Amino acid sequence: MGISVGKPLYVVDIDAENNVVVLGYGDKVFGEELISYNNNFISIDKPEGEMRVVVIIQQVADIDIRKR
């Protein structure tokens, strides 16, 4: 994005309709809940019903950012 503010910034929202990416500091990226479907369980058998867990989510993907 070509910006520097001295500490890491994170994408906290994307408004694709208006071509806007909202950035924030780490404290703005935490959520209270996540609902996920069709998960792959590698180390355990697939649980029946709901399962409550504590998670850390990381995503690395190539994105196309166009400056206005």
C-alpha atoms as a printed R data frame, in Angstrom:
   type eleno elety resid chain resno       x       y      z
1  ATOM     1    CA   MET     A     1   0.000   0.000  0.000
2  ATOM     2    CA   GLY     A     2   2.999   2.240  0.253
3  ATOM     3    CA   ILE     A     3   2.326   3.621  3.743
4  ATOM     4    CA   SER     A     4   4.345   3.498  6.945
5  ATOM     5    CA   VAL     A     5   3.152   4.418 10.436
6  ATOM     6    CA   GLY     A     6   5.816   2.839 12.645
7  ATOM     7    CA   LYS     A     7   3.840  -0.221 13.742
8  ATOM     8    CA   PRO     A     8   1.912  -2.975 11.945
9  ATOM     9    CA   LEU     A     9  -1.421  -2.183 10.330
10 ATOM    10    CA   TYR     A    10  -4.091  -4.763  9.543
11 ATOM    11    CA   VAL     A    11  -7.038  -4.836  7.162
12 ATOM    12    CA   VAL     A    12 -10.125  -4.520  9.381
13 ATOM    13    CA   ASP     A    13 -12.731  -3.970  6.652
14 ATOM    14    CA   ILE     A    14 -13.044  -3.961  2.878
15 ATOM    15    CA   ASP     A    15 -15.716  -1.894  1.139
16 ATOM    16    CA   ALA     A    16 -15.396  -3.277 -2.390
17 ATOM    17    CA   GLU     A    17 -18.351  -1.265 -3.684
18 ATOM    18    CA   ASN     A    18 -16.589   2.019 -2.867
19 ATOM    19    CA   ASN     A    19 -13.044   0.695 -3.444
20 ATOM    20    CA   VAL     A    20 -12.040   1.352  0.190
21 ATOM    21    CA   VAL     A    21  -9.752  -0.712  2.427
22 ATOM    22    CA   VAL     A    22  -9.965   0.187  6.131
23 ATOM    23    CA   LEU     A    23  -6.771  -0.325  8.130
24 ATOM    24    CA   GLY     A    24  -6.369  -0.505 11.891
25 ATOM    25    CA   TYR     A    25  -3.951  -1.523 14.598
26 ATOM    26    CA   GLY     A    26  -3.885  -4.980 16.157
27 ATOM    27    CA   ASP     A    27  -6.514  -4.196 18.788
28 ATOM    28    CA   LYS     A    28  -9.077  -3.588 16.012
29 ATOM    29    CA   VAL     A    29  -8.808  -7.019 14.405
30 ATOM    30    CA   PHE     A    30 -10.142  -9.149 17.235
31 ATOM    31    CA   GLY     A    31 -13.683 -10.470 17.025
32 ATOM    32    CA   GLU     A    32 -16.008 -12.089 19.503
33 ATOM    33    CA   GLU     A    33 -17.123 -15.093 17.461
34 ATOM    34    CA   LEU     A    34 -16.606 -17.011 14.252
35 ATOM    35    CA   ILE     A    35 -18.933 -19.539 12.674
36 ATOM    36    CA   SER     A    36 -17.162 -22.020 10.420
37 ATOM    37    CA   TYR     A    37 -18.475 -24.893  8.286
38 ATOM    38    CA   ASN     A    38 -16.964 -27.886  6.464
39 ATOM    39    CA   ASN     A    39 -13.722 -27.937  8.442
40 ATOM    40    CA   ASN     A    40 -10.925 -30.470  8.054
41 ATOM    41    CA   PHE     A    41  -9.909 -32.180 11.289
42 ATOM    42    CA   ILE     A    42  -6.427 -33.634 10.983
43 ATOM    43    CA   SER     A    43  -5.479 -34.687 14.517
44 ATOM    44    CA   ILE     A    44  -8.935 -35.735 15.782
45 ATOM    45    CA   ASP     A    45 -12.032 -37.465 14.437
46 ATOM    46    CA   LYS     A    46 -14.742 -35.165 13.134
47 ATOM    47    CA   PRO     A    47 -16.864 -34.120 16.143
48 ATOM    48    CA   GLU     A    48 -20.628 -34.532 16.176
49 ATOM    49    CA   GLY     A    49 -22.517 -31.270 16.643
50 ATOM    50    CA   GLU     A    50 -21.027 -27.983 17.791
51 ATOM    51    CA   MET     A    51 -17.522 -27.572 19.125
52 ATOM    52    CA   ARG     A    52 -16.310 -24.496 21.006
53 ATOM    53    CA   VAL     A    53 -12.638 -23.678 20.561
54 ATOM    54    CA   VAL     A    54 -10.157 -20.847 21.016
55 ATOM    55    CA   VAL     A    55  -8.470 -19.988 17.724
56 ATOM    56    CA   ILE     A    56  -5.872 -17.731 16.164
57 ATOM    57    CA   ILE     A    57  -6.499 -17.034 12.499
58 ATOM    58    CA   GLN     A    58  -3.783 -16.102 10.052
59 ATOM    59    CA   GLN     A    59  -4.231 -15.554  6.355
60 ATOM    60    CA   VAL     A    60  -1.600 -15.033  3.726
61 ATOM    61    CA   ALA     A    61  -2.874 -14.285  0.245
62 ATOM    62    CA   ASP     A    62  -1.844 -12.310 -2.777
63 ATOM    63    CA   ILE     A    63  -4.145  -9.323 -3.196
64 ATOM    64    CA   ASP     A    64  -4.454  -6.698 -5.889
65 ATOM    65    CA   ILE     A    65  -4.421  -3.183 -4.412
66 ATOM    66    CA   ARG     A    66  -4.922  -0.282 -6.764
67 ATOM    67    CA   LYS     A    67  -4.118   3.206 -5.523
68 ATOM    68    CA   ARG     A    68  -6.616   5.933 -6.293
